[in-house]
Tab-separated table of C-alpha atoms and ligand atoms in Angstrom:
chain	number	residue	atom	x	y	z
A	237	MET	CA	-19.949	-12.738	82.437
A	238	THR	CA	-22.259	-15.408	80.521
A	239	LYS	CA	-23.673	-18.382	82.963
A	240	LEU	CA	-24.198	-21.639	81.521
A	241	SER	CA	-27.853	-23.133	82.260
A	242	PRO	CA	-26.717	-26.579	84.019
A	243	SER	CA	-28.184	-28.262	81.112
A	244	VAL	CA	-25.844	-27.319	78.816
A	245	PRO	CA	-22.317	-29.538	78.835
A	246	ARG	CA	-19.413	-28.247	80.202
A	247	ILE	CA	-16.789	-29.085	77.485
A	248	ALA	CA	-13.226	-28.352	78.139
A	249	VAL	CA	-10.496	-28.250	75.872
A	250	TYR	CA	-6.871	-29.412	76.559
A	251	PRO	CA	-4.697	-28.090	73.382
A	252	GLY	CA	-1.328	-28.910	73.035
A	253	SER	CA	0.854	-30.020	70.976
A	254	PHE	CA	1.889	-33.262	72.116
A	255	ASP	CA	5.155	-34.512	70.427
A	256	PRO	CA	4.543	-37.073	71.614
A	257	VAL	CA	1.763	-37.231	74.838
A	258	HIS	CA	3.494	-38.495	78.264
A	259	ASN	CA	2.541	-39.254	81.471
A	260	GLY	CA	1.980	-35.732	82.928
A	261	HIS	CA	0.236	-35.193	79.824
A	262	VAL	CA	-2.133	-38.060	80.843
A	263	ASP	CA	-2.194	-37.174	84.653
A	264	ILE	CA	-3.339	-33.332	84.082
A	265	ILE	CA	-6.486	-35.128	81.478
A	266	GLU	CA	-6.999	-37.833	84.545
A	267	ARG	CA	-8.054	-34.874	86.377
A	268	GLY	CA	-9.853	-32.951	84.498
A	269	CYS	CA	-12.228	-35.759	83.568
A	270	PRO	CA	-14.370	-35.929	86.737
A	271	ILE	CA	-14.560	-32.242	86.761
A	272	PHE	CA	-16.059	-31.652	83.144
A	273	ASP	CA	-18.802	-33.275	81.036
A	274	GLU	CA	-16.188	-33.828	78.253
A	275	VAL	CA	-12.726	-32.844	78.058
A	276	ILE	CA	-11.335	-32.396	74.198
A	277	VAL	CA	-7.885	-33.440	73.595
A	278	ALA	CA	-7.063	-30.565	70.855
A	279	VAL	CA	-3.424	-31.255	69.296
A	280	LEU	CA	-2.427	-28.635	67.451
A	281	ASN	CA	-1.571	-29.030	63.542
A	282	ASN	CA	1.470	-26.771	63.408
A	283	THR	CA	3.040	-26.730	60.103
A	284	SER	CA	5.777	-24.354	61.799
A	285	LYS	CA	7.572	-26.525	63.976
A	286	ASP	CA	9.460	-29.706	63.147
A	287	PRO	CA	7.792	-32.728	64.991
A	288	LEU	CA	8.994	-36.144	65.496
A	289	PHE	CA	5.594	-37.241	65.082
A	290	SER	CA	2.756	-36.450	62.084
A	291	ILE	CA	-0.064	-35.108	63.208
A	292	ASP	CA	-1.927	-38.225	62.673
A	293	GLU	CA	0.116	-39.958	64.267
A	294	ARG	CA	-0.630	-37.826	67.328
A	295	VAL	CA	-3.920	-38.001	67.486
A	296	GLU	CA	-4.093	-42.270	66.597
A	297	MET	CA	-1.380	-42.207	69.925
A	298	LEU	CA	-3.353	-40.262	72.105
A	299	ARG	CA	-6.808	-42.108	71.178
A	300	GLU	CA	-4.743	-45.220	72.034
A	301	VAL	CA	-3.742	-44.106	75.077
A	302	LEU	CA	-7.289	-42.267	75.884
A	303	ALA	CA	-9.134	-45.140	75.293
A	304	GLY	CA	-10.434	-46.044	78.474
A	305	HIS	CA	-11.775	-42.605	79.313
A	306	PRO	CA	-15.213	-42.098	77.995
A	307	ARG	CA	-15.729	-38.554	78.448
A	308	CYS	CA	-12.272	-37.620	76.449
A	309	ARG	CA	-11.617	-37.133	72.744
A	310	VAL	CA	-9.566	-36.633	70.555
A	311	GLN	CA	-9.194	-33.979	67.412
A	312	SER	CA	-6.772	-32.171	65.564
A	313	PHE	CA	-7.175	-28.723	65.409
A	314	SER	CA	-5.450	-25.572	63.158
A	315	GLY	CA	-5.340	-21.839	63.462
A	316	LEU	CA	-6.744	-19.825	66.735
A	317	LEU	CA	-7.894	-22.491	69.709
A	318	VAL	CA	-10.395	-19.847	70.280
A	319	ASP	CA	-11.628	-20.475	66.809
A	320	PHE	CA	-11.908	-24.219	67.466
A	321	MET	CA	-13.218	-24.100	70.420
A	322	ARG	CA	-15.988	-21.792	69.028
A	323	GLU	CA	-17.142	-24.622	66.496
A	324	ILE	CA	-17.262	-27.833	69.388
A	325	GLY	CA	-19.044	-25.213	71.712
A	326	ALA	CA	-15.994	-25.245	74.227
A	327	ARG	CA	-15.768	-22.186	77.192
A	328	THR	CA	-12.809	-23.781	79.346
A	329	ILE	CA	-9.244	-24.349	78.135
A	330	VAL	CA	-7.277	-26.597	80.391
A	331	ARG	CA	-3.781	-26.277	80.765
A	332	GLY	CA	-0.751	-28.239	82.924
A	333	LEU	CA	1.179	-25.822	85.285
A	334	ARG	CA	4.100	-27.766	86.069
A	335	ALA	CA	6.300	-24.855	87.902
A	336	VAL	CA	6.117	-21.177	88.625
A	337	SER	CA	8.251	-20.850	85.436
A	338	ASP	CA	5.424	-21.964	83.726
A	339	PHE	CA	3.626	-19.326	84.872
A	340	GLU	CA	4.710	-16.715	82.837
A	341	ALA	CA	3.989	-17.759	78.989
A	342	GLU	CA	0.553	-19.523	80.372
A	343	PHE	CA	-0.361	-15.987	82.172
A	344	GLN	CA	0.137	-14.404	78.838
A	345	MET	CA	-1.495	-17.274	76.746
A	346	ALA	CA	-4.943	-17.461	78.702
A	347	LEU	CA	-5.461	-13.466	79.475
A	348	MET	CA	-4.792	-13.348	75.101
A	349	ASN	CA	-7.324	-16.199	74.677
A	350	ARG	CA	-9.531	-14.226	76.894
A	351	ARG	CA	-9.391	-11.263	74.900
A	352	LEU	CA	-9.333	-12.756	71.942
A	353	ASP	CA	-12.681	-14.248	73.303
A	354	PRO	CA	-14.122	-13.157	76.673
A	355	ARG	CA	-16.588	-16.201	77.294
A	356	VAL	CA	-13.150	-18.079	77.258
A	357	GLU	CA	-11.797	-19.254	80.850
A	358	THR	CA	-8.360	-20.835	81.590
A	359	VAL	CA	-8.047	-23.126	84.414
A	360	PHE	CA	-5.041	-24.716	85.268
A	361	LEU	CA	-4.408	-28.486	86.959
A	362	THR	CA	-1.060	-29.438	88.636
A	363	PRO	CA	0.154	-33.041	87.980
A	364	LYS	CA	1.777	-35.064	90.244
A	365	GLU	CA	4.589	-34.326	91.763
A	366	GLU	CA	7.071	-37.062	90.172
A	367	TYR	CA	5.680	-35.235	86.288
A	368	SER	CA	6.782	-31.745	87.445
A	369	TYR	CA	9.943	-31.778	85.626
A	370	LEU	CA	8.368	-33.525	82.463
A	371	SER	CA	8.081	-32.153	78.807
A	372	SER	CA	7.931	-33.741	75.442
A	373	ARG	CA	11.456	-32.131	74.496
A	374	LEU	CA	12.947	-33.407	77.299
A	375	THR	CA	11.530	-36.691	76.215
A	376	LYS	CA	12.300	-37.142	72.801
A	377	GLU	CA	16.025	-35.608	73.862
A	378	VAL	CA	16.621	-38.220	76.308
A	379	PHE	CA	14.737	-41.290	74.069
A	380	LEU	CA	16.782	-39.827	71.221
A	381	LEU	CA	19.841	-40.159	73.075
A	382	GLY	CA	19.514	-43.740	74.107
A	383	GLY	CA	17.910	-42.884	77.758
A	384	ASP	CA	15.471	-44.946	79.941
A	385	LEU	CA	11.711	-43.585	79.509
A	386	GLU	CA	10.010	-45.884	81.439
A	387	GLY	CA	7.177	-45.056	83.446
A	388	LEU	CA	7.523	-41.637	81.987
A	389	VAL	CA	5.806	-41.930	78.866
A	390	PRO	CA	2.806	-44.113	78.344
A	391	GLU	CA	3.727	-47.693	76.970
A	392	ALA	CA	2.462	-47.483	73.714
A	393	VAL	CA	4.068	-43.797	73.200
A	394	LEU	CA	7.387	-45.683	73.740
A	395	GLU	CA	6.801	-48.330	71.256
A	396	ARG	CA	6.295	-46.098	68.701
A	397	MET	CA	9.731	-44.087	69.947
A	398	ARG	CA	11.203	-47.471	69.525
A	399	GLU	CA	10.153	-47.400	65.796
A	400	ARG	CA	10.862	-44.425	64.530
A	401	VAL	CA	14.212	-44.378	65.970
A	402	LYS	CA	14.847	-47.706	64.047
A	403	ARG	CA	13.631	-46.055	61.112
A	404	LEU	CA	15.817	-42.626	61.521
A	405	LYS	CA	18.899	-44.759	61.919
B	107	PNS	O1	2.407	-28.464	73.912
B	107	PNS	P1	2.371	-26.480	73.726
B	107	PNS	O2	2.787	-26.842	72.296
B	107	PNS	O3	2.357	-25.618	74.952
B	107	PNS	O4	1.153	-26.065	73.368
B	107	PNS	C1	0.700	-24.843	72.780
B	107	PNS	C2	-0.912	-24.579	72.440
B	107	PNS	C3	-1.150	-25.294	71.673
B	107	PNS	C4	-2.151	-24.538	73.448
B	107	PNS	C5	-0.731	-23.051	71.771
B	107	PNS	O5	0.565	-22.768	71.158
B	107	PNS	C6	-1.812	-22.750	70.427
B	107	PNS	O6	-3.173	-22.810	71.558
B	107	PNS	N1	-1.815	-22.417	69.462
B	107	PNS	C7	-2.859	-22.278	68.848
B	107	PNS	C8	-2.922	-21.221	68.178
B	107	PNS	C9	-3.358	-19.579	68.987
B	107	PNS	O7	-4.369	-20.190	69.179
B	107	PNS	N2	-2.355	-19.066	69.639
B	107	PNS	C10	-2.891	-17.920	70.551
B	107	PNS	C11	-2.261	-18.459	71.238
B	107	PNS	S1	-2.478	-16.978	73.018
C-alpha cells in the first residue's frame, strides 16, 4: 500500500454520466469537497448510450451548478476511468450509495478498478435521505412525461430541460 505524503494533494474523482446532474449528485459533491483538496467531477463521454444532453452540455451544466465550489473542477473523459485518473494524478474514486440496491454494482466496479490499478481506492458517500430515490434516468422520465422536478434538479438544469423539451416537440 502506497502512503501519500502530506504535501501530495488529495485529488478525488467523482465519475458519472450526469445526464443530467441532479441534486443527489450535487449533495455528494458537497460532502466530498471538505474531505479532499480537489474533487474532479469526471463526466463520461459515452458514445454507446443515447444521452438527452451532449457531453459538452453536461459539462457546461455541471460547471454552472458548481461555480461556487472552488475545490471542484469538471472534466470529461472517455475510455477507462483508471487511465484518466493516472493522467490527472488522482487515486480516490468517490461514488454515491443511495441504498443497498446500489451496493452490488458499485462493489463490482470498485474491485475492478482496484484490479486495474491497485493504487486506486473507492470511497462511498451517502446522500441526504430525501435524494435517496433520485436518479438521472427517473428525472428524465418524469420530466418528459410532464412531472414536477422542482427541488430535485438544480434550477439551471431544469431550465435546460424545458428548452430541450420545447425543441423535441
Ligand atoms: O453515472 P453512472 O452511469 O453510474 O457512472 C458509471 C461510470 C461512468 C462511473 C462507469 O461506467 C465508468 O467508470 N466508466 C468508464 C469506463 C471504465 O472505466 N469501466 C470500468 C469500470 S469498473
